[in-house]
mmCIF file of C-alpha atoms and ligand atoms in Angstrom:
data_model
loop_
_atom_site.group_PDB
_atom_site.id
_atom_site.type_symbol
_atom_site.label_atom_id
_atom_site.label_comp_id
_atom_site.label_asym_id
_atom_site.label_seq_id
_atom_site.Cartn_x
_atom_site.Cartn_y
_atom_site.Cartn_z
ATOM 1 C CA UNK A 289 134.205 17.254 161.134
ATOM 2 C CA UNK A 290 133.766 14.728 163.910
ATOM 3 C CA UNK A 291 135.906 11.688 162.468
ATOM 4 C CA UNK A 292 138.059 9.630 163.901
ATOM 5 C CA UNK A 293 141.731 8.964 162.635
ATOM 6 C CA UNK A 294 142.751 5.287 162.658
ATOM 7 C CA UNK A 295 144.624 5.216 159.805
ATOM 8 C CA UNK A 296 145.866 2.051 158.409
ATOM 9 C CA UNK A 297 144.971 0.147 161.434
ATOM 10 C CA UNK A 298 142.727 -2.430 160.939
ATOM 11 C CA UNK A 299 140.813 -3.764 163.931
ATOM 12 C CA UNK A 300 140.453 -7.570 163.170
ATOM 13 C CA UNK A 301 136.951 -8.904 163.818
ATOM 14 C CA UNK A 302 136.464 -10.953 160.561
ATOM 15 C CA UNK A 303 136.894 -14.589 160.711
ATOM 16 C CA UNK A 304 140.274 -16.009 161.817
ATOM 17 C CA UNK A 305 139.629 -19.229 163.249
ATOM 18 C CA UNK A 306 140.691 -21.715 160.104
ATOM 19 C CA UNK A 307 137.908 -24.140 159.086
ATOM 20 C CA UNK A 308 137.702 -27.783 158.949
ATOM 21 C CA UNK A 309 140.277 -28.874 155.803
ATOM 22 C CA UNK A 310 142.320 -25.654 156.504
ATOM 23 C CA UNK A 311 139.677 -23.751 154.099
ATOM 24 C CA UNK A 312 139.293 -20.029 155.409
ATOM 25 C CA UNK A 313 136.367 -18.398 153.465
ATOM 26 C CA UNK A 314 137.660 -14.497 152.292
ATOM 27 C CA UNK A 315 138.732 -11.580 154.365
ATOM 28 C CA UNK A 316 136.107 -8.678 153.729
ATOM 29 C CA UNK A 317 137.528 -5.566 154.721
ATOM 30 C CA UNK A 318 135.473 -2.651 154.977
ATOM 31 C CA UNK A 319 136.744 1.084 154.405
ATOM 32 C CA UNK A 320 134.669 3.413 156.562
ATOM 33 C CA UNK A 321 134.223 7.222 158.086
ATOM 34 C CA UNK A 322 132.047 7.925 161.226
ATOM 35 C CA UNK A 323 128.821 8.840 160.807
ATOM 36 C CA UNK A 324 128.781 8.113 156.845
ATOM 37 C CA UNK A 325 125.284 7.244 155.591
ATOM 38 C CA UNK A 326 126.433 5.323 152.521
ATOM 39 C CA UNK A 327 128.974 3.468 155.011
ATOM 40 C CA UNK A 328 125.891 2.759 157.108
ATOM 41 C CA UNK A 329 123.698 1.184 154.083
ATOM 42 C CA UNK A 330 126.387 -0.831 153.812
ATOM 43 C CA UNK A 331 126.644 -1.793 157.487
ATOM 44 C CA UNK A 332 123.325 -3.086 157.330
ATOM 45 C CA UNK A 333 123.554 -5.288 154.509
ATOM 46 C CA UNK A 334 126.315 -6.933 155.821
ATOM 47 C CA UNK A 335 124.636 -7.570 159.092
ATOM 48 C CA UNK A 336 121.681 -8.729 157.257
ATOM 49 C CA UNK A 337 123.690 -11.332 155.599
ATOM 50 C CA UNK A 338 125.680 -12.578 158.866
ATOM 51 C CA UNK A 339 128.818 -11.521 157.502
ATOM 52 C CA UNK A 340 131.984 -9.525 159.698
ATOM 53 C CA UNK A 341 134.403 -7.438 158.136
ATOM 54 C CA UNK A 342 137.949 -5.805 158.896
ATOM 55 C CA UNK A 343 137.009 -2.321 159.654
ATOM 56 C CA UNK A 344 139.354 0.303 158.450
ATOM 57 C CA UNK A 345 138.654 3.433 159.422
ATOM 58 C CA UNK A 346 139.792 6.992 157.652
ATOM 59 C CA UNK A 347 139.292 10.523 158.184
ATOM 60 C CA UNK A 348 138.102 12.646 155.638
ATOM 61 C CA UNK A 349 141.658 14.914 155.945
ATOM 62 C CA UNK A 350 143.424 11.896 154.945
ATOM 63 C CA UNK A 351 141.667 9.618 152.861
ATOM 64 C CA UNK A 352 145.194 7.761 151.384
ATOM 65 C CA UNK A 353 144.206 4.106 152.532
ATOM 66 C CA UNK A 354 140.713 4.423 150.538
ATOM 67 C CA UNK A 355 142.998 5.813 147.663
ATOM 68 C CA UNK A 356 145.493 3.664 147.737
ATOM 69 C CA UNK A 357 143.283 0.604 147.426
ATOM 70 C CA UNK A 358 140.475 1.872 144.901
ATOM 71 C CA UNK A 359 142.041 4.963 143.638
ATOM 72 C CA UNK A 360 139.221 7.186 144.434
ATOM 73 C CA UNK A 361 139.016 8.672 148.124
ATOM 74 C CA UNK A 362 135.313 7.819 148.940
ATOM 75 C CA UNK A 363 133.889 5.554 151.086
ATOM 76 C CA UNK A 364 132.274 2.691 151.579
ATOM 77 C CA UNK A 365 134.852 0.136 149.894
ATOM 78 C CA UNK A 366 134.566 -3.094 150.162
ATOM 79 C CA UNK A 367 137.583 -5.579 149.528
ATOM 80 C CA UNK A 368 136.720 -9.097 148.780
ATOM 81 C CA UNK A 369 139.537 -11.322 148.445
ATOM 82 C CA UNK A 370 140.963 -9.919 144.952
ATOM 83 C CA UNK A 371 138.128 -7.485 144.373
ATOM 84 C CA UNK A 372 138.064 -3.490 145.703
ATOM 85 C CA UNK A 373 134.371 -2.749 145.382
ATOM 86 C CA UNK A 374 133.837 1.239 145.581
ATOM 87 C CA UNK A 375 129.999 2.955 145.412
ATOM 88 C CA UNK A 376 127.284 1.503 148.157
ATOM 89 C CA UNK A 377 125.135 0.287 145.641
ATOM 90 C CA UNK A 378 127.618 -1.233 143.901
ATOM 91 C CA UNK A 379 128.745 -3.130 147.109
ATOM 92 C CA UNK A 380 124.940 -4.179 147.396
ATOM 93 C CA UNK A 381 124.688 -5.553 144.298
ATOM 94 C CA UNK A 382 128.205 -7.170 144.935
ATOM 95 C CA UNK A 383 127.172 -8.630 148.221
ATOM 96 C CA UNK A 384 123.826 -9.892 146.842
ATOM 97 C CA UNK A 385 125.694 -11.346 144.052
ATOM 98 C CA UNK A 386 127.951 -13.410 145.918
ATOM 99 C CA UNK A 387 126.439 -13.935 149.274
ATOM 100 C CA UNK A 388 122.650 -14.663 147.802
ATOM 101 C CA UNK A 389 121.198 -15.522 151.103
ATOM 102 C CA UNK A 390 119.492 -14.187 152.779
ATOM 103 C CA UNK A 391 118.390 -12.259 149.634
ATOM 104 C CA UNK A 392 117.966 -8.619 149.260
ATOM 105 C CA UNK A 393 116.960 -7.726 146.154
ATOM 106 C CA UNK A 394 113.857 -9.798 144.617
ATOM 107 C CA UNK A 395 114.811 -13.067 142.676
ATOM 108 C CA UNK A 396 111.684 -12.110 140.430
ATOM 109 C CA UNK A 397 113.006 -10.011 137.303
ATOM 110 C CA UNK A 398 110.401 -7.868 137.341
ATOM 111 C CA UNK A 399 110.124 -7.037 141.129
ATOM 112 C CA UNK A 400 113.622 -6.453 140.807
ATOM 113 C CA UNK A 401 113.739 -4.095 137.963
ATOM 114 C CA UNK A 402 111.076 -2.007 140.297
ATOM 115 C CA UNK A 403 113.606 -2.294 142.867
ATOM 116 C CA UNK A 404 116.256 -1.015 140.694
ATOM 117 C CA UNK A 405 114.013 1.995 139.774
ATOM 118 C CA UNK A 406 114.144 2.996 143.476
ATOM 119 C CA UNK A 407 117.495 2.724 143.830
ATOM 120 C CA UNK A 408 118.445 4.675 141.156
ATOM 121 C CA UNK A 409 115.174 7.693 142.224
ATOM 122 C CA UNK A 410 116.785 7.723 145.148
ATOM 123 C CA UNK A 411 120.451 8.042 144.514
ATOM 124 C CA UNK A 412 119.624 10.369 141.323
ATOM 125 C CA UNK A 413 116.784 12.194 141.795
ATOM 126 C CA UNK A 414 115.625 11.957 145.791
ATOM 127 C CA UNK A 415 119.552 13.211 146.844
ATOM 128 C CA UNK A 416 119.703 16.240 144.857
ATOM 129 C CA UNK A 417 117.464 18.276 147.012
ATOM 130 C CA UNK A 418 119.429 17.259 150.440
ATOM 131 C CA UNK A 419 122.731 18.322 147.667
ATOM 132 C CA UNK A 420 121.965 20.998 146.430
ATOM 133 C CA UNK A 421 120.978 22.755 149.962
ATOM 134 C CA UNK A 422 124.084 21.603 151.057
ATOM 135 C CA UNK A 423 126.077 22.829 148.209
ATOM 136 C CA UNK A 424 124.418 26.389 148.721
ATOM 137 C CA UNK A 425 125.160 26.817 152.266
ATOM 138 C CA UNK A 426 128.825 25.954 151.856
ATOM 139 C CA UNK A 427 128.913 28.712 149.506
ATOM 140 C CA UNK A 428 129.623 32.372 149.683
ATOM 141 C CA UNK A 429 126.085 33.627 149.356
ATOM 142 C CA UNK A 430 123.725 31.214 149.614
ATOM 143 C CA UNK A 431 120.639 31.575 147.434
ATOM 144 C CA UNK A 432 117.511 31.014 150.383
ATOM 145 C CA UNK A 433 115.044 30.715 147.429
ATOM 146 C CA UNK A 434 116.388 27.912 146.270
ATOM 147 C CA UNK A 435 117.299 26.333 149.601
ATOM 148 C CA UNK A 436 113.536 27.033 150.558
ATOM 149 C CA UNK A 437 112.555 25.118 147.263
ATOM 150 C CA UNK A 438 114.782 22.509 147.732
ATOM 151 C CA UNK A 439 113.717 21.810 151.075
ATOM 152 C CA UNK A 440 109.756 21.812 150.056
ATOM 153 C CA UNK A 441 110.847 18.623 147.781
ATOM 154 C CA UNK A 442 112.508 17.196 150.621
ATOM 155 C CA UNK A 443 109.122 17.569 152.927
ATOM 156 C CA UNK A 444 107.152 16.621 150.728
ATOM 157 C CA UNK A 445 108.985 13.659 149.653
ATOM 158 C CA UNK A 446 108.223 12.364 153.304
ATOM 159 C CA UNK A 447 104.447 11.502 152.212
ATOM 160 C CA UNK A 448 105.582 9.215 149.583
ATOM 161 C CA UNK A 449 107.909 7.293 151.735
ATOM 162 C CA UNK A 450 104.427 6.941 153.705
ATOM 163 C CA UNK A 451 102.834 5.588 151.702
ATOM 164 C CA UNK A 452 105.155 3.208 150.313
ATOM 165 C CA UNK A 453 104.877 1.997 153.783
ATOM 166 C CA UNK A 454 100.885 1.345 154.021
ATOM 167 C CA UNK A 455 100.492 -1.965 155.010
ATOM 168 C CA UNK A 456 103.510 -3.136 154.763
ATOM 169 C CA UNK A 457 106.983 -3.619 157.553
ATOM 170 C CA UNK A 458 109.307 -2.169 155.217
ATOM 171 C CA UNK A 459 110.021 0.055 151.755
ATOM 172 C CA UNK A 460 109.749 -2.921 149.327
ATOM 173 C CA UNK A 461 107.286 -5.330 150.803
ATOM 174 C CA UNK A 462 107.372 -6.978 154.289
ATOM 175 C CA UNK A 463 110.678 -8.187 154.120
ATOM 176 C CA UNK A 464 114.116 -5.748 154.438
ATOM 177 C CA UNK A 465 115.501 -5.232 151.720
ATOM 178 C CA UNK A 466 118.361 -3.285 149.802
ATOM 179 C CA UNK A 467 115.503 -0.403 149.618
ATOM 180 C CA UNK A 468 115.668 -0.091 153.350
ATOM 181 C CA UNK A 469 119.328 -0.049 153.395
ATOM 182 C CA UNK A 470 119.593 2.558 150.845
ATOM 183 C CA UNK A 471 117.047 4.760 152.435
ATOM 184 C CA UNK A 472 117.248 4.693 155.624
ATOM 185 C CA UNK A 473 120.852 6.326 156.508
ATOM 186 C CA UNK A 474 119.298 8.949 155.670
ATOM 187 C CA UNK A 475 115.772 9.595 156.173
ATOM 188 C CA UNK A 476 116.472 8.358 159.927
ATOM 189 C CA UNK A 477 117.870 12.322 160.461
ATOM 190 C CA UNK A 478 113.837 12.749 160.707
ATOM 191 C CA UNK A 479 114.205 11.010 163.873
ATOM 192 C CA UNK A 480 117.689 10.056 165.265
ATOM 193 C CA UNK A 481 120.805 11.605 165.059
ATOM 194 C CA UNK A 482 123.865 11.109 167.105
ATOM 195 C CA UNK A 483 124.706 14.592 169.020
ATOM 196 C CA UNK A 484 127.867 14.135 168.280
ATOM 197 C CA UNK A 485 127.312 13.857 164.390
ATOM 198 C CA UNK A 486 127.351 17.617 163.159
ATOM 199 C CA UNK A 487 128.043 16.992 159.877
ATOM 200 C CA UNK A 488 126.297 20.036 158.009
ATOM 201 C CA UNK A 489 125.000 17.412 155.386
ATOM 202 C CA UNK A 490 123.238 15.864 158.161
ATOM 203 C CA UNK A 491 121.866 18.853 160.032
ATOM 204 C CA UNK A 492 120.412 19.355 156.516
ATOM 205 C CA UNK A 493 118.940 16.243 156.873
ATOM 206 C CA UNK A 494 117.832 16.549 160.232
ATOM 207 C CA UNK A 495 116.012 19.594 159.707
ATOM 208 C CA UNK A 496 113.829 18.959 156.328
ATOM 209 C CA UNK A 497 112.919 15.505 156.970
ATOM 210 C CA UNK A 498 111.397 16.503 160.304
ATOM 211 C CA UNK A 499 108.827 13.810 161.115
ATOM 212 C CA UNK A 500 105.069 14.813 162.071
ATOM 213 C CA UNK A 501 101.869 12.964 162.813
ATOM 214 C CA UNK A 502 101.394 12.771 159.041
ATOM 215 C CA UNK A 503 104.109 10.154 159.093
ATOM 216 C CA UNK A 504 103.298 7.617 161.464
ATOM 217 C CA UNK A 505 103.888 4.887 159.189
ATOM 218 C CA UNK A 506 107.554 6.121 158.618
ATOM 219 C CA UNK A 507 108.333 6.878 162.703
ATOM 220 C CA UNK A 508 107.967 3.209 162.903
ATOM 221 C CA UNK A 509 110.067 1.880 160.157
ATOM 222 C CA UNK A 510 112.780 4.148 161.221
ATOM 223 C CA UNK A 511 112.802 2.452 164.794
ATOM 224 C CA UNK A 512 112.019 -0.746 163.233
ATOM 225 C CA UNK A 513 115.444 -0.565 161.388
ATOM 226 C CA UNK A 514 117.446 1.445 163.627
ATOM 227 C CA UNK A 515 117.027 -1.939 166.257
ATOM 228 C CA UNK A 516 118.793 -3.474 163.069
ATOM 229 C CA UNK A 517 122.507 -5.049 163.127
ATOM 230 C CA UNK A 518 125.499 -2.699 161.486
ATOM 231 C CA UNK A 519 128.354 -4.713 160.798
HETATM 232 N N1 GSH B 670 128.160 7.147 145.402
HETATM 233 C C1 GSH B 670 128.980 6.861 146.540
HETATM 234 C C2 GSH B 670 129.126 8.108 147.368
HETATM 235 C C3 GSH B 670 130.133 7.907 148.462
HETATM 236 C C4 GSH B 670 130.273 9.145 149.318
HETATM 237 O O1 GSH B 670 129.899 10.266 148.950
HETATM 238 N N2 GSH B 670 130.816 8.913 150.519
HETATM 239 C C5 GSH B 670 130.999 9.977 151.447
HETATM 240 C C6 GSH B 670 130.658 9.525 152.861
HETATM 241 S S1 GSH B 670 128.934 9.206 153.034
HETATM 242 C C7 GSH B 670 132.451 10.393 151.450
HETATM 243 O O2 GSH B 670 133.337 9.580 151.334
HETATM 244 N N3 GSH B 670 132.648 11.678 151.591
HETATM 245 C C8 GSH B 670 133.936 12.236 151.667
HETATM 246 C C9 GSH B 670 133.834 13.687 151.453
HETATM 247 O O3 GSH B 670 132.830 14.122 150.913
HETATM 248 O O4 GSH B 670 134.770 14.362 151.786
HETATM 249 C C10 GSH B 670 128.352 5.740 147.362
HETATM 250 O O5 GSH B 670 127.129 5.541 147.292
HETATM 251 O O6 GSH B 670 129.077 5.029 148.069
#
C-alpha cells in the first residue's frame, strides 16, 4: 500500500496566531491516510467551510494514533477541542452542526431528509457493489460471476448519477453540497486517479465506473469538483 508513515507528527497549519482579547477559536486536527476517499470527503468539506486543520497522518500498518484517540483504527477523525469525531458522515454532520456557514446540507427539513436518503443509498446500498468485488478478489478463489454482477450495478449506477445531474452544477441542486463530498471520492476513479494510488479498492473503482459519452453530464462535475479546495 502506498502510504506514508508520519506517525505522531503533526504538521501545524491550523490557526496559531492568537486573536484580538487572547481568544484562539479550537484546534481541529484531522487524522488521515493517503489516498483515502472518506479522508477526501472530508477534505472538501472543510475547505468548503474555510476551515485548516492539524494534519496527522498514519499508515495503515500502524494505525495506534487513530486508536489511541477514538479507539477504533479508521480514518477520517476529526478532533474538535474536547470532541474525537470518527465516521465521514458523522464529521459532516459535525462540521455542519457547528460551523453552519457556508451550509451544506439544506436548512429546509424536507430537502434535508432527501439529502439524508442519499447519504445513507450511498454509504449502504451504492458501496456494496465496489465491496463486495473487492472482498472477492482478496480472496482465495474469487467467484467472477459475482464480481461480473457486481460490477453491472456499478455501471449502471453511472446513468443515475447522470441524471441527477440534468440541469443542474452539482448532485443536490446547483450549489455543493455534502452529496458532492460524499460522492465524489469515489466516483472521480471514472476519471482521475493518482498513478501512484494502487490501492486495489481503487483500481476497482477505476475500472467499473469507467466514464463514456453516455455520461457527459458526470465528466463535468467530476472536473468541476476536482478544481475544488481539500483541506
Ligand atoms: N464509515 C467510515 C469508514 C472509514 C474507512 O473505511 N476508512 C478507510 C480509509 S478510506 C480506512 O481507514 N481503512 C483502513 C483499512 O481498511 O485498513 C467513514 O465513512 O469514515
Amino acid at each position: 500500500m502506498n502510504l506514508l508513515w508520519c506517525g505522531q507528527s503533526v504538521s501545524e497549519t491550523g490557526q496559531s496566531t492568537p486573536r484580538s482579547g487572547g481568544y484562539r477559536p479550537p484546534m481541529l486536527r484531522l487524522y488521515r491516510a493517503a489516498f483515502s476517499t472518506n479522508v477526501e470527503r472530508v477534505a472538501l468539506a472543510l475547505a468548503f467551510k474555510g476551515l485548516e486543520v492539524e494534519s496527522v497522518e498514519i499508515s495503515y500498518s500502524d494505525r495506534s494514533p487513530v486508536v489511541e484517540v477514538s479507539g477504533q483504527g479508521l480514518v477520517p477523525v476529526l478532533v474538535d477541542g474536547d470532541e474525537v469525531v470518527a465516521d465521514s458522515v458523522r464529521i459532516l454532520r459535525h462540521l455542519e452542526a457547528t460551523r453552519p456557514d457556508p451550509p451544506l446540507f439544506p436548512r429546509d427539513a424536507a430537502r434535508r431528509a432527501e439529502l439524508d436518503v442519499f447519504l445513507a443509498w450511498f454509504n449502504e446500498v451504492w458501496k456494496v457493489a465496489p465491496n463486495g468485488i473487492e472482498e472477492e478478489k482478496e480472496g482465495e478463489s474469487p467467484d467472477e460471476r459475482r464480481i461480473e454482477e457486481l460490477a453491472g450495478r456499478m455501471r449502471a449506477s453511472l446513468d443515475r448519477f447522470e441524471a441527477l445531474l440534468d440541469g443542474r452544477d452539482h448532485l443536490f441542486g446547483d450549489d455543493f453540497s455534502a452529496a458532492d463530498c460524499a460522492a465524489f471520492p469515489f466516483l472521480k476513479y471514472g476519471v482521475v486517479r493518482d498513478p501512484a494510488d494502487e490501492e486495489l479498492f481503487h483500481l476497482i473503482l477505476e475500472e467499473h465506473l469507467a466514464l463514456n459519452d453516455r455520461h457527459p453530464r458526470l465528466r463535468d462535475w467530476i472536473a468541476r469538483v476536482n478544481e475544488r479546495p481539500r483541506a
